[in-house]
PDB file of N, CA and C in Angstrom:
ATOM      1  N   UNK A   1     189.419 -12.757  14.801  1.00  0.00           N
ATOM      2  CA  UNK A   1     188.524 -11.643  15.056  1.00  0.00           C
ATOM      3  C   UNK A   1     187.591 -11.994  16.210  1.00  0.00           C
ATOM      4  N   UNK A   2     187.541 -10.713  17.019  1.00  0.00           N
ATOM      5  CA  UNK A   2     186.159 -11.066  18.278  1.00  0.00           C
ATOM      6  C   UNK A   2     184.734 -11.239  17.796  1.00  0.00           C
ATOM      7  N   UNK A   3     184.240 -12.008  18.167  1.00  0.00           N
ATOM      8  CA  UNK A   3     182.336 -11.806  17.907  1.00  0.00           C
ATOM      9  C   UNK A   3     181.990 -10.390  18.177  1.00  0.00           C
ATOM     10  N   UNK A   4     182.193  -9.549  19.146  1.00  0.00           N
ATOM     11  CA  UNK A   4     182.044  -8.097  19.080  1.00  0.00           C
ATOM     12  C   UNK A   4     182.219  -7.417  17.507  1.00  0.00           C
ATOM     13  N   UNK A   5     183.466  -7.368  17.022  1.00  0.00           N
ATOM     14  CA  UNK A   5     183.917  -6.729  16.394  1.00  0.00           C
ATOM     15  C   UNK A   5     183.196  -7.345  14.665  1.00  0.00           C
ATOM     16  N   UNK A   6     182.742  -8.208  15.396  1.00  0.00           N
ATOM     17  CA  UNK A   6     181.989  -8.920  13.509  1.00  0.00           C
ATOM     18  C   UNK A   6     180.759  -8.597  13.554  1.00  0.00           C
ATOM     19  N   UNK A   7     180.090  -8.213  14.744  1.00  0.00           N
ATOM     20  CA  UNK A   7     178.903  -8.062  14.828  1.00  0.00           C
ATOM     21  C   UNK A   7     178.185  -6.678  14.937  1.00  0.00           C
ATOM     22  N   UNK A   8     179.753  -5.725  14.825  1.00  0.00           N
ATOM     23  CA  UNK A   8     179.559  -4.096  14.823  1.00  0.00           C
ATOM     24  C   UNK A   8     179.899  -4.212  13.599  1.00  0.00           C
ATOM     25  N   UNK A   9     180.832  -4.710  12.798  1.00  0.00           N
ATOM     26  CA  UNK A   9     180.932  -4.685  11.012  1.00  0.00           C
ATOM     27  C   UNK A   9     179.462  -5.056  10.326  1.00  0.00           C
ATOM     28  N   UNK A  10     178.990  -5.980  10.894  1.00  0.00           N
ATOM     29  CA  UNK A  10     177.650  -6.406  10.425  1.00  0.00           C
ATOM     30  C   UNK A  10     176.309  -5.738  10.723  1.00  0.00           C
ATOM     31  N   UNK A  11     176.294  -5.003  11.733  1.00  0.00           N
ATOM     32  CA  UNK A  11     175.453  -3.832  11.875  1.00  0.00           C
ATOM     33  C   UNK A  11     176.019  -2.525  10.994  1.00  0.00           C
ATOM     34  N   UNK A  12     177.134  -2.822  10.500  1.00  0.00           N
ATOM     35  CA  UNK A  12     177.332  -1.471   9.674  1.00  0.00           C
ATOM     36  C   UNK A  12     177.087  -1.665   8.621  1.00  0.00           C
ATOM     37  N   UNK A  13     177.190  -2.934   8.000  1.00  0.00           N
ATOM     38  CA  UNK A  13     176.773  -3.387   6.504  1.00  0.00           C
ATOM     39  C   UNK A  13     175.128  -2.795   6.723  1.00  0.00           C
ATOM     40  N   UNK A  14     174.218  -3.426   7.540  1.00  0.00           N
ATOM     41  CA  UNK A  14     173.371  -3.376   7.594  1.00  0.00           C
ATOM     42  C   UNK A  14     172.635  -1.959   7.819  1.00  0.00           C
ATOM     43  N   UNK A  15     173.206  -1.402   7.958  1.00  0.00           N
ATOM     44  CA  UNK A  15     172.551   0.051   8.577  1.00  0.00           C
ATOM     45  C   UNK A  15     172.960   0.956   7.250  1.00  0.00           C
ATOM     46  N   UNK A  16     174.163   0.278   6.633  1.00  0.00           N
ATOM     47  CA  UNK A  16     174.385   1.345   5.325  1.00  0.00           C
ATOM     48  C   UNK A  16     175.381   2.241   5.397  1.00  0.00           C
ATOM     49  N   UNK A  17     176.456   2.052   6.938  1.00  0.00           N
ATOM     50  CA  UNK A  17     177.533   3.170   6.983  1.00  0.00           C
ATOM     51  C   UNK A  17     178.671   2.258   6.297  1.00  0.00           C
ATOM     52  N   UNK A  18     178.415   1.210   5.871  1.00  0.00           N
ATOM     53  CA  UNK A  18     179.477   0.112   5.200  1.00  0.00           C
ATOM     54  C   UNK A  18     178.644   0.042   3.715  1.00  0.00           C
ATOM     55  N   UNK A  19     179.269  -0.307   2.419  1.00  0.00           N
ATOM     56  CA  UNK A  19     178.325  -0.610   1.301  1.00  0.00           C
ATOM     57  C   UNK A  19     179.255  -2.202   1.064  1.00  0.00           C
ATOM     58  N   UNK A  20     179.909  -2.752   1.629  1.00  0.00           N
ATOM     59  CA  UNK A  20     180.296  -3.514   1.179  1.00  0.00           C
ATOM     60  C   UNK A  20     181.954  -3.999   2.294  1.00  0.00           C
ATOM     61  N   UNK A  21     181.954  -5.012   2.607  1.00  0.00           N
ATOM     62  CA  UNK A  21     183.068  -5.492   3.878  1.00  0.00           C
ATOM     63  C   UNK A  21     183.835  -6.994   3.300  1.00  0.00           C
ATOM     64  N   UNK A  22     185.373  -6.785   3.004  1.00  0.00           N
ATOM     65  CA  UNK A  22     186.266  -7.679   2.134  1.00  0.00           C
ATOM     66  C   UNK A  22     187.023  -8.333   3.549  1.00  0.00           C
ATOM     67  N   UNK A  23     186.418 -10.154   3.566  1.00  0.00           N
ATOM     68  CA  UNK A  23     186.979 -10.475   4.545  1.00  0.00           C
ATOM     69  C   UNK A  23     187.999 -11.369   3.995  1.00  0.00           C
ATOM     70  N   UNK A  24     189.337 -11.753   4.351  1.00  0.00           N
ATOM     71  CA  UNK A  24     190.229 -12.620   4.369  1.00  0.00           C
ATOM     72  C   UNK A  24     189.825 -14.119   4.881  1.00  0.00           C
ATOM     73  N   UNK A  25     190.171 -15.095   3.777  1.00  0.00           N
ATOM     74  CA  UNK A  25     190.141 -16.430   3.954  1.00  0.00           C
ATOM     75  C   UNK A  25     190.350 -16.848   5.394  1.00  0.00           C
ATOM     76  N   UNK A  26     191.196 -16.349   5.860  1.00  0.00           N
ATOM     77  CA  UNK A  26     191.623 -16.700   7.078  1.00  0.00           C
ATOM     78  C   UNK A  26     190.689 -16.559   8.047  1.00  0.00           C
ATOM     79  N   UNK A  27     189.858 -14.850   7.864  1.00  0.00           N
ATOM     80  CA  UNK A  27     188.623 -14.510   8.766  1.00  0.00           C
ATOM     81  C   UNK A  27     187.528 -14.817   8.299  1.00  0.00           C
ATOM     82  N   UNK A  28     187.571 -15.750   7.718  1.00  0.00           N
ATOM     83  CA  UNK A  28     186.033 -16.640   6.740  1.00  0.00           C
ATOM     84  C   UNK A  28     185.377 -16.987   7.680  1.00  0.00           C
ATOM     85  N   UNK A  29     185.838 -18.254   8.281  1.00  0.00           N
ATOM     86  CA  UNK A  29     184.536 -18.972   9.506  1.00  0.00           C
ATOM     87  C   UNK A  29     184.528 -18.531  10.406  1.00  0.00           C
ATOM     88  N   UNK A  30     185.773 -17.476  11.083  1.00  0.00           N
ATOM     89  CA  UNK A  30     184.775 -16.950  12.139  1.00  0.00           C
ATOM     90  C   UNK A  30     183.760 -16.084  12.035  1.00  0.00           C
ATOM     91  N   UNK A  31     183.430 -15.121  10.881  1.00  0.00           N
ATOM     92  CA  UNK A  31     182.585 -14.332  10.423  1.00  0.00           C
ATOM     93  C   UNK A  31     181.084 -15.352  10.325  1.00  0.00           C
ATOM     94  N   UNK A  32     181.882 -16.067   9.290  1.00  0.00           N
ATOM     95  CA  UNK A  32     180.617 -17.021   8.803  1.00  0.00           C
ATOM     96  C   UNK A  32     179.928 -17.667  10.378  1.00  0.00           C
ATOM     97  N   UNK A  33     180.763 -18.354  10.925  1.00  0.00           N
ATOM     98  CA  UNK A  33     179.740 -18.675  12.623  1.00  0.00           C
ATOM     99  C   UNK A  33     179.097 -17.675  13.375  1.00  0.00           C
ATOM    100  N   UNK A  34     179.367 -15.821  13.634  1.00  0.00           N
ATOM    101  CA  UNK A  34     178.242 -15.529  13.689  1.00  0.00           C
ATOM    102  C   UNK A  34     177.610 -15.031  12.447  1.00  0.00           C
ATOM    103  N   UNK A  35     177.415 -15.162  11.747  1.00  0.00           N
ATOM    104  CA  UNK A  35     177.086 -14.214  10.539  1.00  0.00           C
ATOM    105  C   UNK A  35     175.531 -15.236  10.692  1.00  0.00           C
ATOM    106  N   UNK A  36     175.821 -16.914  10.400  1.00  0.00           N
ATOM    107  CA  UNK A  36     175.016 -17.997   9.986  1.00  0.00           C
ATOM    108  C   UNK A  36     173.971 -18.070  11.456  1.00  0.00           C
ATOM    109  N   UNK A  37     173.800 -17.108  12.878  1.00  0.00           N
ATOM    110  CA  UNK A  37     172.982 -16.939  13.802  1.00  0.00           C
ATOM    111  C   UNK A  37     172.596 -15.935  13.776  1.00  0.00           C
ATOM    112  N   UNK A  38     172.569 -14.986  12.776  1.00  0.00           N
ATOM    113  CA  UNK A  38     172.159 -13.601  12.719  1.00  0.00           C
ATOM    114  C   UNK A  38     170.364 -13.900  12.147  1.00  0.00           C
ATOM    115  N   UNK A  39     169.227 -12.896  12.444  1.00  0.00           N
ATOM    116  CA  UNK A  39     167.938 -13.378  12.319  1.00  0.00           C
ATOM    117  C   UNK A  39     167.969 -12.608  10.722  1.00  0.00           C
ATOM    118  N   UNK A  40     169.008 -12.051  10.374  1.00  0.00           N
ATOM    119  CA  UNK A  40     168.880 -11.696   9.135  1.00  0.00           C
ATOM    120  C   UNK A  40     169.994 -11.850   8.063  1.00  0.00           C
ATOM    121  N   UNK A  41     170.427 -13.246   8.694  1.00  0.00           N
ATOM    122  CA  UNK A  41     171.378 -13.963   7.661  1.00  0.00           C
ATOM    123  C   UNK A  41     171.250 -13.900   6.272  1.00  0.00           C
ATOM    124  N   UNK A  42     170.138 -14.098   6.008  1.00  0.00           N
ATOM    125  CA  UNK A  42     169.486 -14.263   4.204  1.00  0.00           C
ATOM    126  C   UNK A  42     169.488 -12.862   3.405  1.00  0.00           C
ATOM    127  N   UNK A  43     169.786 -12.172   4.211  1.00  0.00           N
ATOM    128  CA  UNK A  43     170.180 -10.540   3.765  1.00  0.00           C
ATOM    129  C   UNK A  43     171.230 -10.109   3.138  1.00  0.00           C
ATOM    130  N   UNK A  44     172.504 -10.726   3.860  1.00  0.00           N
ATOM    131  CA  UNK A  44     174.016 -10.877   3.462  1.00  0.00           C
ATOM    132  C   UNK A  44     174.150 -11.950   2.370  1.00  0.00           C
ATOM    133  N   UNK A  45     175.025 -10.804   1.294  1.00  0.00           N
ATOM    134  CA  UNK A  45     175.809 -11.968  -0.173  1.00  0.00           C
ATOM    135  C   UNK A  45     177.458 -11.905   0.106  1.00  0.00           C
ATOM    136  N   UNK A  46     177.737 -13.172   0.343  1.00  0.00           N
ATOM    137  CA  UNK A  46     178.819 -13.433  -0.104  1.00  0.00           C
ATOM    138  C   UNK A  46     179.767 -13.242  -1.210  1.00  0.00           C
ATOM    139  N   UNK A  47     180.367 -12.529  -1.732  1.00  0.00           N
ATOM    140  CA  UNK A  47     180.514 -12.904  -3.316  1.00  0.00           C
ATOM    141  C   UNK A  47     182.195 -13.552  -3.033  1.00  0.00           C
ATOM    142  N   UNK A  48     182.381 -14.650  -3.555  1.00  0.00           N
ATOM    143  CA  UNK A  48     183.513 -15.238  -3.328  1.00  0.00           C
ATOM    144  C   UNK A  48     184.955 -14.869  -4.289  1.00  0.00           C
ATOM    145  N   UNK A  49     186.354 -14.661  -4.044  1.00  0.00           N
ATOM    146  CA  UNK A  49     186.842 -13.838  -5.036  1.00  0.00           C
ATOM    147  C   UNK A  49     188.454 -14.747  -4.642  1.00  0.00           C
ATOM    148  N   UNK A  50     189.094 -14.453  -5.702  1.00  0.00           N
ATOM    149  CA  UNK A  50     190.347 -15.657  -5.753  1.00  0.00           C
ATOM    150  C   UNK A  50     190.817 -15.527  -4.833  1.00  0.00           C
ATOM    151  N   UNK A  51     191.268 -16.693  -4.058  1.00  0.00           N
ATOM    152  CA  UNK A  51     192.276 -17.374  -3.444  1.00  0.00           C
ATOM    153  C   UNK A  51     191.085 -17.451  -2.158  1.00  0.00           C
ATOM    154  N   UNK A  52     190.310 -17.389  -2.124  1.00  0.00           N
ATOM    155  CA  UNK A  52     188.922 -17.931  -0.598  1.00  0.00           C
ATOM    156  C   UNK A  52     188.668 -16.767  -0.056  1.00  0.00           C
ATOM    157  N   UNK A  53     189.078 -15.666  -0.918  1.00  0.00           N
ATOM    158  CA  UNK A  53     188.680 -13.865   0.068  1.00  0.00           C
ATOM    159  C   UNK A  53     187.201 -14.255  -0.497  1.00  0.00           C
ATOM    160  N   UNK A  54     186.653 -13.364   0.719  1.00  0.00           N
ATOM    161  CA  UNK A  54     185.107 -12.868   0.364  1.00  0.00           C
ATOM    162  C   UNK A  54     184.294 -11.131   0.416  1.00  0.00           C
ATOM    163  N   UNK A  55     183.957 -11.043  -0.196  1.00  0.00           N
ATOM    164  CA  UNK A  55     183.363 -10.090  -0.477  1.00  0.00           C
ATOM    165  C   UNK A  55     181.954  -9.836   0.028  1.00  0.00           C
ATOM    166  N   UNK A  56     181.681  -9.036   0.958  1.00  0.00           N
ATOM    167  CA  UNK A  56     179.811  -9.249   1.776  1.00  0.00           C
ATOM    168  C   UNK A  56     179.492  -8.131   1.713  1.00  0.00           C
ATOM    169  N   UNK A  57     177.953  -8.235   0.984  1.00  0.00           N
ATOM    170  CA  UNK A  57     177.206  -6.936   0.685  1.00  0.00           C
ATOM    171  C   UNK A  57     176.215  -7.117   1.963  1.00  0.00           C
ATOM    172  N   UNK A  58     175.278  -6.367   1.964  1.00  0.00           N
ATOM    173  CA  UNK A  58     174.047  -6.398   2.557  1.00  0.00           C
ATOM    174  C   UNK A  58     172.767  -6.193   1.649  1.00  0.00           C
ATOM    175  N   UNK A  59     171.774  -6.803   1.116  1.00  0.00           N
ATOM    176  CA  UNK A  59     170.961  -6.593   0.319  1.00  0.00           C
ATOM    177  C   UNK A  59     169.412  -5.645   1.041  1.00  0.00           C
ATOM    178  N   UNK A  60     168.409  -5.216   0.214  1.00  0.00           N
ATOM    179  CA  UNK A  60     167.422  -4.616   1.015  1.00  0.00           C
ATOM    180  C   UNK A  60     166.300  -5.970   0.771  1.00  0.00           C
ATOM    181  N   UNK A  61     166.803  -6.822   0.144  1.00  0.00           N
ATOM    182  CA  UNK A  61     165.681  -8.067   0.182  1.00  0.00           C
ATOM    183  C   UNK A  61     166.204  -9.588   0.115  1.00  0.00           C
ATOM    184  N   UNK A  62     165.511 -10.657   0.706  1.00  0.00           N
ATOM    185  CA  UNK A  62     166.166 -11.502   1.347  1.00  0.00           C
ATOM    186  C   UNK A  62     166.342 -12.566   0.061  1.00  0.00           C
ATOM    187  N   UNK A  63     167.784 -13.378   0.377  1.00  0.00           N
ATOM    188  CA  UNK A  63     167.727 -14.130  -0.864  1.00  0.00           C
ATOM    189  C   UNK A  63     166.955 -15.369  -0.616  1.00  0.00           C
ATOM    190  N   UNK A  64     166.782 -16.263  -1.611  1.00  0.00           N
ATOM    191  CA  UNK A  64     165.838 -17.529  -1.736  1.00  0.00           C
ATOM    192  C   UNK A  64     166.617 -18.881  -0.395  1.00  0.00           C
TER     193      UNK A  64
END
């Protein structure tokens, strides 16, 4: 996946036209490398689901 294209999914989580974005093991770390420079990283949950898929919400409050 392009950094463009993770970073318009991630403005959509965030803005609320997404409620929720199912990434493939495969597209794990590149998400996760920009996801982990975003100024509102602590916003996004992972929820991890069999076989290394992930599941990313956007929350309205930041986790610990």
């Amino acid at each position: 996946m392009k950094e463009e294209h993770i970073q318009e999914v991630l403005d959509k989580l965030k803005n609320g036209e997404l409620t929720e974005y199912y990434v493939s093991k495969e597209d794990f770390l590149p998400i996760r490398n920009v996801l982990v420079k975003r100024a509102d990283f602590k916003y996004f949950r992972g929820i991890a689901k069999r076989g290394g898929d992930v599941l990313y919400r956007y929350m309205e409050s930041p986790r610990s």
